[in-house]
Coordinates of C-alpha atoms in Angstrom, one line a residue:
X1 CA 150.1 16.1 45.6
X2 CA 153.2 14.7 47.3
X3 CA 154.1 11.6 48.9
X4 CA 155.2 11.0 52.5
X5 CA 156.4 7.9 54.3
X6 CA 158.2 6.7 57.4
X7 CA 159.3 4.7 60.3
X8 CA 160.0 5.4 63.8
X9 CA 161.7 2.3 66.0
X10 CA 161.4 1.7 69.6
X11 CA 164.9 0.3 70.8
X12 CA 166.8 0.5 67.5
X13 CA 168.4 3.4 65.3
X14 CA 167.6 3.1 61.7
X15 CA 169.4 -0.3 59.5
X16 CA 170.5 -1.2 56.3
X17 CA 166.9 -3.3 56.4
X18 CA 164.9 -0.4 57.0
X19 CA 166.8 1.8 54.5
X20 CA 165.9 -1.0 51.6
X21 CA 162.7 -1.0 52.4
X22 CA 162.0 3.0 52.2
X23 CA 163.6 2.7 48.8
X24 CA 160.7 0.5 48.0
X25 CA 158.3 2.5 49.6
X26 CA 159.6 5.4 47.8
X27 CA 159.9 3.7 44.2
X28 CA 155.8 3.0 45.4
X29 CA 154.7 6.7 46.2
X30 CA 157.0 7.9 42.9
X31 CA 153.3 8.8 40.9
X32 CA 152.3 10.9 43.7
X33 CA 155.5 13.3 43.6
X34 CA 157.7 12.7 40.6
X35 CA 159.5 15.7 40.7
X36 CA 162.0 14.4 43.5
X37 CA 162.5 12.4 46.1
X38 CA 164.2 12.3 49.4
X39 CA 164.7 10.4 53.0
X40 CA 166.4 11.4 55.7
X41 CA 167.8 8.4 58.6
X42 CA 168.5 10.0 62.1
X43 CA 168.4 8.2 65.2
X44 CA 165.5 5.9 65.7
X45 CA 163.5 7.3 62.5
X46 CA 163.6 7.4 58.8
X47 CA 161.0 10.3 56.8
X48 CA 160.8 9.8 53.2
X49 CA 159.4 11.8 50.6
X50 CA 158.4 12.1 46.8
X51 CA 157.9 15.9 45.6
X52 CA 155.1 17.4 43.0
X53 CA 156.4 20.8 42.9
X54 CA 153.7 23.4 43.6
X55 CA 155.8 26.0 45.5
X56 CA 159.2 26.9 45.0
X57 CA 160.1 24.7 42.3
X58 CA 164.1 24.9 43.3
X59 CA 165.9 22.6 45.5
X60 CA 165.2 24.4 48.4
X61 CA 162.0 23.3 48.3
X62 CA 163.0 19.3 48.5
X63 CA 162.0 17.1 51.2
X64 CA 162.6 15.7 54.1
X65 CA 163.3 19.4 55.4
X66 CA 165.3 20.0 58.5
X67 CA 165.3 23.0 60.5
X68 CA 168.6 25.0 60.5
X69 CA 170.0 23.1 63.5
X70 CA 168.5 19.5 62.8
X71 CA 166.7 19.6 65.6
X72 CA 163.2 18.9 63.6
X73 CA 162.2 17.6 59.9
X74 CA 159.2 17.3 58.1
X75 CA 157.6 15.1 55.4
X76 CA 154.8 17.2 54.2
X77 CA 152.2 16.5 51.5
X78 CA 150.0 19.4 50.6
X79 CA 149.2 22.9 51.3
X80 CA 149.0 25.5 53.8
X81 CA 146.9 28.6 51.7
X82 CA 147.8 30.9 54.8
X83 CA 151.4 30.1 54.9
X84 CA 152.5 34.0 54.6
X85 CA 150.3 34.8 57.4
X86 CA 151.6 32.3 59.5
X87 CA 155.2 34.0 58.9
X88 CA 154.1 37.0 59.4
X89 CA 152.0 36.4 62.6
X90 CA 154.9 34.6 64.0
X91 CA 157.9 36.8 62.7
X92 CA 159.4 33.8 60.9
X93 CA 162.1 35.6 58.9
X94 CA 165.3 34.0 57.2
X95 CA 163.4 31.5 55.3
X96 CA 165.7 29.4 52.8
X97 CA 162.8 29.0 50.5
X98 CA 159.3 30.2 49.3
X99 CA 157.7 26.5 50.2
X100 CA 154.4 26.7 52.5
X101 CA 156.1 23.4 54.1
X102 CA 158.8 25.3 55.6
X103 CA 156.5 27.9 57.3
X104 CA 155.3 24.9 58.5
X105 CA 158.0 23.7 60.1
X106 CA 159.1 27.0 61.7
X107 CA 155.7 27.6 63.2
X108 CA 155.8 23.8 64.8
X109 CA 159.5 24.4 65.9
X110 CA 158.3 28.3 67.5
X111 CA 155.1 26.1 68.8
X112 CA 154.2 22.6 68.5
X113 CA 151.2 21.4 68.0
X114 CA 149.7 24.9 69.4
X115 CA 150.1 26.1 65.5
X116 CA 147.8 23.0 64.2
X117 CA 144.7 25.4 64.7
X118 CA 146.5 28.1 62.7
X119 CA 147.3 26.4 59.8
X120 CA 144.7 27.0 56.7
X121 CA 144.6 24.2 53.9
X122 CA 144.7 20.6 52.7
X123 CA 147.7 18.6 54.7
X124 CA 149.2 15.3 55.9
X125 CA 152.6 15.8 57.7
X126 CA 154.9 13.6 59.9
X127 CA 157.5 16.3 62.3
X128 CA 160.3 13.9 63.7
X129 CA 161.5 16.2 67.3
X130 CA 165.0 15.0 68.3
X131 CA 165.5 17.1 71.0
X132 CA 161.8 16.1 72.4
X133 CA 162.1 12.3 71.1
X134 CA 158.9 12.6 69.5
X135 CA 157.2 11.8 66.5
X136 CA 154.0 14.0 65.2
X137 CA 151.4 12.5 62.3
X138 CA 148.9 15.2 61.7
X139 CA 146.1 15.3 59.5
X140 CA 144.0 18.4 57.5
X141 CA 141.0 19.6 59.4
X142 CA 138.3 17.7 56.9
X143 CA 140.6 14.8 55.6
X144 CA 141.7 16.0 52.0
X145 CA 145.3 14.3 52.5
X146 CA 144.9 11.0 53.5
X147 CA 147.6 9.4 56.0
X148 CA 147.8 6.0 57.2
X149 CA 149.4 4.7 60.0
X150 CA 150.9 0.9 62.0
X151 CA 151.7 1.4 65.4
X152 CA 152.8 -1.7 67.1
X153 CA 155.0 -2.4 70.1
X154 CA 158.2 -2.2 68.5
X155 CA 157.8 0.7 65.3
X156 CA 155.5 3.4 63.8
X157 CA 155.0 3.3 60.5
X158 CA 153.2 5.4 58.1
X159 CA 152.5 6.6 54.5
X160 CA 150.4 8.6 52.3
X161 CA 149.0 5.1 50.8
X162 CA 148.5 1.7 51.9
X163 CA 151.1 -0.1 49.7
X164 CA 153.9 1.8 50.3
X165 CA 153.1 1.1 54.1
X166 CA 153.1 -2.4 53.1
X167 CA 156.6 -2.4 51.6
X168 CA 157.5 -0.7 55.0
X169 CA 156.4 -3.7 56.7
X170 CA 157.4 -5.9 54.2
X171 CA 154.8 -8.6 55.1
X172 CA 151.5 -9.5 53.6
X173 CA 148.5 -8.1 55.6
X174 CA 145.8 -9.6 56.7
X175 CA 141.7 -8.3 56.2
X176 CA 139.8 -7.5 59.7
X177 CA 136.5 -9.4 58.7
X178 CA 134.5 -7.2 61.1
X179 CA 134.8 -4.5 58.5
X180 CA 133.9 -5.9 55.8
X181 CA 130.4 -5.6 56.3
X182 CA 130.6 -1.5 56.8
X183 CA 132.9 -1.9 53.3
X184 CA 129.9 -3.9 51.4
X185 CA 127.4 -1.3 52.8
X186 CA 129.6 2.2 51.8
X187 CA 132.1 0.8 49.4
X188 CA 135.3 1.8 52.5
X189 CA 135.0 1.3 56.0
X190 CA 134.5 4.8 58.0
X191 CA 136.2 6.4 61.1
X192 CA 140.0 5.9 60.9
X193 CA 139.8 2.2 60.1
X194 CA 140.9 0.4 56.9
X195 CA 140.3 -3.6 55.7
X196 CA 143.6 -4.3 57.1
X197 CA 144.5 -5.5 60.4
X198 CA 146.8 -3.4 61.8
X199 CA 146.5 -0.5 59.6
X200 CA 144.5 2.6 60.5
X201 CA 144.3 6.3 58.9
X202 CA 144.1 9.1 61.1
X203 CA 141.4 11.2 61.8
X204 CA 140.9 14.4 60.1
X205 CA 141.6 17.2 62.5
X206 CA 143.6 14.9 64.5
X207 CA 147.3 14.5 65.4
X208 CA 149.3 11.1 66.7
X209 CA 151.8 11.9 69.2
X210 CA 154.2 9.2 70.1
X211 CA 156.9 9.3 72.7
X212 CA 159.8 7.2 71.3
X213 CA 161.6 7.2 74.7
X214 CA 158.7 5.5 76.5
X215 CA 157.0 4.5 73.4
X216 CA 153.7 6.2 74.7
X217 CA 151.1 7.7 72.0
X218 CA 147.9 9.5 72.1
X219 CA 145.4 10.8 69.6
X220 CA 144.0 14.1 70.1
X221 CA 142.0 16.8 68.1
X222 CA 143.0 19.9 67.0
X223 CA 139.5 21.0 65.6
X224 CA 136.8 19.8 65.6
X225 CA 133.3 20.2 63.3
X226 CA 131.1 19.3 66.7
X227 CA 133.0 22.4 68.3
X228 CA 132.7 24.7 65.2
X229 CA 128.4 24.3 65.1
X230 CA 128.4 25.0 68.3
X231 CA 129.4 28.6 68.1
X232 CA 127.1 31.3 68.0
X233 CA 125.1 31.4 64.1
X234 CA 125.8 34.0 62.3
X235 CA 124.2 37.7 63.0
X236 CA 123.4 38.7 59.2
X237 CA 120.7 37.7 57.7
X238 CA 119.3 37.4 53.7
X239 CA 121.3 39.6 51.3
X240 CA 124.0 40.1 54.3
X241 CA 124.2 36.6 54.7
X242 CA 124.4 35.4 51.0
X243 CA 127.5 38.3 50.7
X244 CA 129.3 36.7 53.0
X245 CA 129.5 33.4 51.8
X246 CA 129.8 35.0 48.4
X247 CA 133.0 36.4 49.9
X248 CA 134.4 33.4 52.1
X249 CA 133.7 31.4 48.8
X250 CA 135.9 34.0 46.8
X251 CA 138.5 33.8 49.3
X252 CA 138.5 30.5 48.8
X253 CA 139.2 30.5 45.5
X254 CA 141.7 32.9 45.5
X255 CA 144.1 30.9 48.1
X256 CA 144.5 27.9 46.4
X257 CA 145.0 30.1 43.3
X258 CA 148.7 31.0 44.7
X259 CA 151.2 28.8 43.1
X260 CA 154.0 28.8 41.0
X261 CA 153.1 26.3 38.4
X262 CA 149.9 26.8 35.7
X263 CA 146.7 26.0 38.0
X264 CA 143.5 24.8 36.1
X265 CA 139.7 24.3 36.8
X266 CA 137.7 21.2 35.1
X267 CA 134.6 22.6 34.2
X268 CA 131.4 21.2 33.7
X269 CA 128.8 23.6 33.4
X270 CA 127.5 23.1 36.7
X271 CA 126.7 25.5 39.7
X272 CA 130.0 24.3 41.4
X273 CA 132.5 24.5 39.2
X274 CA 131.0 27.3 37.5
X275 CA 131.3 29.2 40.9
X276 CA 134.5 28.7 40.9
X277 CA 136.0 29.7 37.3
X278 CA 134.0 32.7 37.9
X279 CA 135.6 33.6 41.0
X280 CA 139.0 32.5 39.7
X281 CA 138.4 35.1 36.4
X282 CA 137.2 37.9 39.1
X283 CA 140.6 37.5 40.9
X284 CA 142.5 38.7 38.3
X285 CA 146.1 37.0 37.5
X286 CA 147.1 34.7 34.5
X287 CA 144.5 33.9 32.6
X288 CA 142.0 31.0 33.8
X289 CA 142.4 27.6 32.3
X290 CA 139.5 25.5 32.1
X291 CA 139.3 21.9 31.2
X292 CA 135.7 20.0 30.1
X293 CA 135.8 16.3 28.7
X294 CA 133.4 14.0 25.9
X295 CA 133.1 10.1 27.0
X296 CA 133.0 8.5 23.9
X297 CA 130.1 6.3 26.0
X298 CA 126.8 8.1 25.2
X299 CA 125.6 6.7 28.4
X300 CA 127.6 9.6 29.7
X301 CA 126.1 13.2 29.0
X302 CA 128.1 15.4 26.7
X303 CA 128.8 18.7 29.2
X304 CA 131.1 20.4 26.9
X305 CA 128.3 22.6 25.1
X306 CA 127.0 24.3 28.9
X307 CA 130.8 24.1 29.4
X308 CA 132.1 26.1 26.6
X309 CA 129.3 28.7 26.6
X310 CA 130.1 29.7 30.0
X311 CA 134.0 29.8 29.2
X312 CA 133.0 32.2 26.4
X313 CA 131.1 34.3 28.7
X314 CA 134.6 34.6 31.2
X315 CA 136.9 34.5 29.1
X316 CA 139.2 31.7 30.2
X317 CA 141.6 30.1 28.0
X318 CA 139.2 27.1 27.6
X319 CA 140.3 23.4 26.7
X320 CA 138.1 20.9 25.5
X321 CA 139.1 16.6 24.8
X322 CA 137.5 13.5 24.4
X323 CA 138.2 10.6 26.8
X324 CA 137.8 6.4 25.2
X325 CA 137.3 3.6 27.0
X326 CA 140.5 1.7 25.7
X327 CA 142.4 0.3 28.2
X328 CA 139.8 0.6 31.2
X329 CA 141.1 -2.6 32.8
X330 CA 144.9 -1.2 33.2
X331 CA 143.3 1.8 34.7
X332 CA 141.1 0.0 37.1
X333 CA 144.3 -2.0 38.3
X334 CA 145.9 1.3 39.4
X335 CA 143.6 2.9 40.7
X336 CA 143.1 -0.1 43.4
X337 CA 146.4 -0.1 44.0
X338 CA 146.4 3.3 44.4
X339 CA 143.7 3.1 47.0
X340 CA 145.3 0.3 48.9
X341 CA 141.6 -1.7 48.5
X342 CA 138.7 -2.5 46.1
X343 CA 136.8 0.9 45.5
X344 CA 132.9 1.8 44.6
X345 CA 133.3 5.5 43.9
X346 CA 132.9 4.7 39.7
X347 CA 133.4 8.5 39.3
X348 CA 137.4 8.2 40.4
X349 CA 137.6 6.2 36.6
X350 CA 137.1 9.2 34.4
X351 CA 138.1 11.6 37.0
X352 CA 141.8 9.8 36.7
X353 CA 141.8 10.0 32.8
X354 CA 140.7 13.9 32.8
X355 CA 143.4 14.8 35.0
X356 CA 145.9 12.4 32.8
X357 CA 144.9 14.1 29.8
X358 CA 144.9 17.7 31.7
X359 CA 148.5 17.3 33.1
X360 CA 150.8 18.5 30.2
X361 CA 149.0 21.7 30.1
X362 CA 148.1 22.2 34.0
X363 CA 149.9 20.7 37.6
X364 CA 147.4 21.9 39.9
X365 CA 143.6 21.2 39.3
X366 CA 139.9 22.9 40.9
X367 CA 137.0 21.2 41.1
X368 CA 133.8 21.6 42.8
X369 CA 133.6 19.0 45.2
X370 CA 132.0 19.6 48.5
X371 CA 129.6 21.8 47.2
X372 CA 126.0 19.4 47.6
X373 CA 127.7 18.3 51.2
X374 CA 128.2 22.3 52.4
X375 CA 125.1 23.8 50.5
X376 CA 122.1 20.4 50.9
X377 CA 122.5 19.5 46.7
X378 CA 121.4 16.1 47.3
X379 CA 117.9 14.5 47.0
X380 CA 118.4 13.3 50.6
X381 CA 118.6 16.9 52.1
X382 CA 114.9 17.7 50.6
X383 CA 113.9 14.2 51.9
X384 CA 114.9 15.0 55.2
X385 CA 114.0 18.3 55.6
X386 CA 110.6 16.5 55.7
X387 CA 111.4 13.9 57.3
X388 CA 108.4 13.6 60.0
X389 CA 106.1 13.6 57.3
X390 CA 108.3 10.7 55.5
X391 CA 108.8 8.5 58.7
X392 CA 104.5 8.9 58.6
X393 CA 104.2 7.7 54.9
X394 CA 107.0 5.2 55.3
X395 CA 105.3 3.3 58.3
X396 CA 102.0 3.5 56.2
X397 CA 103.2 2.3 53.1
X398 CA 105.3 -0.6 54.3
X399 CA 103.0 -3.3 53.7
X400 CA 101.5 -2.3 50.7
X401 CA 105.8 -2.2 49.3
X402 CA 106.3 -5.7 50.6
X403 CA 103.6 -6.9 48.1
X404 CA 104.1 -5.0 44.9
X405 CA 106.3 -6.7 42.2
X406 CA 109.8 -5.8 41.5
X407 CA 110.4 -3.2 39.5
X408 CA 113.5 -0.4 39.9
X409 CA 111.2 2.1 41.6
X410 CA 109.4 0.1 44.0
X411 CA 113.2 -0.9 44.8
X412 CA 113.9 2.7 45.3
X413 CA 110.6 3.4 47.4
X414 CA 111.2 0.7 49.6
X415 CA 114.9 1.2 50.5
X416 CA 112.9 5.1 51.2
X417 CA 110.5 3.4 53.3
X418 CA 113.0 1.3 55.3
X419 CA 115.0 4.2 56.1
X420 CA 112.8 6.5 57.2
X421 CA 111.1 3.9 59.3
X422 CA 114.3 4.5 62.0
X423 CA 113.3 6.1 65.0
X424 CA 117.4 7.5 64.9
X425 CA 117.9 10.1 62.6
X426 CA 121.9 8.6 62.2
X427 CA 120.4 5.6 60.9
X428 CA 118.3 7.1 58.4
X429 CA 121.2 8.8 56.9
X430 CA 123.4 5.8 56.3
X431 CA 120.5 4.3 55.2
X432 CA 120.1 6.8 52.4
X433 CA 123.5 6.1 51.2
X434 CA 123.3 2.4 50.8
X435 CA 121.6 0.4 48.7
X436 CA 121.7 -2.2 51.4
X437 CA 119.1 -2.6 54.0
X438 CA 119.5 -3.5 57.9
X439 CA 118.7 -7.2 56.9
X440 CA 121.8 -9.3 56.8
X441 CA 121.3 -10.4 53.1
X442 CA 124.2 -8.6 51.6
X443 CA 126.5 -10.9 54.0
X444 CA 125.2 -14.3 52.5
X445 CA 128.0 -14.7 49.8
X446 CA 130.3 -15.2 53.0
X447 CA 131.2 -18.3 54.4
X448 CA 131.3 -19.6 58.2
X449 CA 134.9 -18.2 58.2
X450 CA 134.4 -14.9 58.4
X451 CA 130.2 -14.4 58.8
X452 CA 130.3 -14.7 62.7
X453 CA 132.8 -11.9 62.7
X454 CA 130.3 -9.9 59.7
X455 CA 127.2 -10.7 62.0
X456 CA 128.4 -9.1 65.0
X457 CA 129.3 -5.7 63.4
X458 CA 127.2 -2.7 63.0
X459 CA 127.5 -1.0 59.6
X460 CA 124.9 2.0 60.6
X461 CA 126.5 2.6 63.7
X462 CA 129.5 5.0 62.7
X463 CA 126.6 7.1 61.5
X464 CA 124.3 7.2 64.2
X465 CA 127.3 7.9 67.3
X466 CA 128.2 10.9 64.2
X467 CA 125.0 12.3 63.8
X468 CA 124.5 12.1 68.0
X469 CA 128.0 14.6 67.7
X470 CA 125.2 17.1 66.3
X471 CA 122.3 16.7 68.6
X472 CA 120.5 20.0 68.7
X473 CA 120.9 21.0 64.4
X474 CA 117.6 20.5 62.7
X475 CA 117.5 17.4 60.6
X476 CA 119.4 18.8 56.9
X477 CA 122.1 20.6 58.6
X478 CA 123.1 17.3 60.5
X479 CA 122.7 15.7 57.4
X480 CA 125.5 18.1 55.9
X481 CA 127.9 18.1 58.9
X482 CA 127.9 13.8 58.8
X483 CA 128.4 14.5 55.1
X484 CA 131.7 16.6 55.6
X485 CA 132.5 14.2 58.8
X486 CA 131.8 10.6 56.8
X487 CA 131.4 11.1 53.0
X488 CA 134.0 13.1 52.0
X489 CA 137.4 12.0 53.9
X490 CA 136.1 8.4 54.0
X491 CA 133.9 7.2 50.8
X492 CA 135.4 10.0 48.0

């Protein structure tokens, strides 16, 4: 991953002030790309960058990149997988470098934002236009990159995490209180906002497009996942059907497979990223590195035995280590400040020390998540694809819940009985991801200061105006498409 950062002023050209405090920003975003770094000052806006080399490891690949004429430059973080196709498509020829971001930045230069649909990958990019005096934030189609942005009546300013943003503003935010009961409920807040005032990320599948000359903006979609289910379903049907997601999910593989640095896969054992070693070995190449970890906490289950059977079996050039708990607290501290907030995803703990321990032997890392969201994994889907007959039993057994003693599954049953008993199907879902209940219990810790502003938010509704966007899907598949719309850009 790279790091990208900025600021775009109304009525002033970039200072002294503002160049300090991109350093800062930059010296903030340095674990994201430590490879290089970069800014570039013209006009009324400043574009930083730090690099992880993917593509193009040379100098040519550095950032902030500028078209051949300086009319447009691009902080990019990510990758387009189609980048080639995109050159071809659109006879970009003359490239300096063999970077996917500079394909990028020819196809915007050759047609704006009319490209955004074209490009296939994981992105977050800000293009600076001097002859248009614009500014363009765009975000990947599903929200992989995350981008986060402050748009006031004097300056734009955005970054790939909220604390360099901060140093951009050099002032101490303050928390929006009418989020923090959606934050209590999910562990984040959903749809674009964040716990600070003042600070939102873009959509996924959305771009920001601000006018510096009149200091206009709007936010508009590119794609969108309401749009996509509402094309016509697919005409094959049993083994037809299961070949061509075999193959999409092959192709799949096989893009993010291009790079010029060693690319590795942590392994588990499990359907997902067992999928995907075994489509990574079928495509032929370097040999597959894969990567399973021991906890030395037996809570933890011990996945390198599955693991390294099926390595056997392909043939990949397997790895195995053990991650301790030393040190957890350090870790903990970095990772909040790498999220910009307090987070609940407990997973993102040994996640961060696998790809620690992984990184002298491989820069880029697959893993399979997604997988439950696009193919109904979870306990939830099988729930709901019942879910008449469970809005029945819940209504029944309701009373007979409220009388039982405690115990960890009538705890479980009755948070399944609550949500089942909504009449909207949006609220069952959220429902199913919290262990929090409509009831404003969860809120009681907080004093008069901030309650009123607690009280009079929703924290089901972002999930109920989603699940509406799929009206017309049986019950699962909705379930799946709030998944890819809520869960993944905005809780993982």
């Amino acid at each position: 991953m790279c790091g990208i950062v900025g600021i775009a002023f109304r009525d002033q050209t970039v200072t002294a002030s503002a160049r300090a405090r991109m350093d800062k920003a930059i010296e903030a975003l340095k674990h994201r790309g430590p490879d290089s770094h970069g800014q570039r000052a013209k006009a009324e806006v400043i574009l930083g960058h730090t690099r992880l080399r993917i593509l193009d490891l040379s100098d040519a690949g550095r950032q902030p990149m500028e078209t051949e004429d300086g009319a447009l430059a691009i902080a990019y973080n990510g990758e387009c997988y189609n980048f080639r196709d995109i050159a071809r498509d659109l006879g970009i020829a003359g490239l300096r470098s063999g970077s996917d971001t500079e394909v990028v930045l020819r196809a915007f230069a050759a047609e704006g934002a009319a490209c955004l649909p074209r490009l296939n990958g994981m992105f977050a990019f800000a293009v600076h236009d001097r002859t248009a005096g614009e500014v363009w934030l765009v975000r990947d189609r599903l929200g992989i990159k995350p981008l986060y942005y402050s748009l006031d009546s004097d300056a734009l300013l955005f970054a790939s995490e909220v604390r360099p943003l901060l140093e951009l503003a050099g002032e101490t935010p303050s928390c929006d209180p009418t989020l923090l009961a959606e934050w209590l409920y999910y562990g984040n807040s959903l749809g674009g906002k964040t716990l600070f005032r003042g600070i939102r990320q873009l959509i996924p599948g959305h771009a920001l497009r601000l006018r510096i000359r009149d200091w206009t903006h709007e936010v508009r979609a590119y794609w969108s996942l309401a749009e996509e289910c509402r094309r016509p379903a697919p005409s094959e049907r049993g083994a037809e059907l299961a070949g061509a997601v075999r193959e999409r999910l092959s192709a799949a593989v096989r893009r993010q497979l291009v790079s010029d640095v060693p690319v590795g896969i942590f392994l588990s054992g499990g359907i997902d990223s067992s999928a995907i070693a075994a489509f990574a070995t079928a495509a032929g190449g370097a040999p597959v590195k894969t990567f399973s970890a021991g906890f030395d906490d037996p809570s933890f289950p011990d996945e390198r035995p599955r693991a390294r059977r099926l390595a056997e079996r392909l043939g990949t050039e397997h790895h195995e280590f053990m991650i301790g708990g030393d040190g957890l607290d350090s870790v903990v501290e970095q990772l909040v400040e790498h999220h910009g907030a307090p987070f609940f995803d407990a997973a993102n703990i040994p996640l961060w020390l696998m790809a620690r321990a992984v990184a002298p032997q491989a820069k880029v890392i697959l893993q399979g998540d997604g997988g439950d969201e696009v193919f109904g994994g979870y306990r939830r889907y099988r729930s709901l694809h019942r879910r008449r007959a469970m809005r029945v039993a819940a209504l029944a057994a309701a009373p007979v819940l409220g009388i039982l003693p405690e115990s960890r599954l009538v705890q479980r049953a009755r948070r399944y009985a609550h949500a089942f008993s909504q009449r909207d199907v949006g609220r069952t879902m959220a429902l199913l991801l919290t262990a929090e209940g409509s009831d404003p219990s969860v809120l009681d810790a907080f004093g008069p200061a901030v309650r009123p502003a607690m009280d009079s938010a929703d924290p089901l509704g972002h999930y109920a105006r989603v699940a509406a966007q799929f009206d017309g899907l049986d019950a699962c598949r909705r379930m799946s498409m709030v998944d890819l719309s809520i869960e993944l850009p905005d809780l993982y």
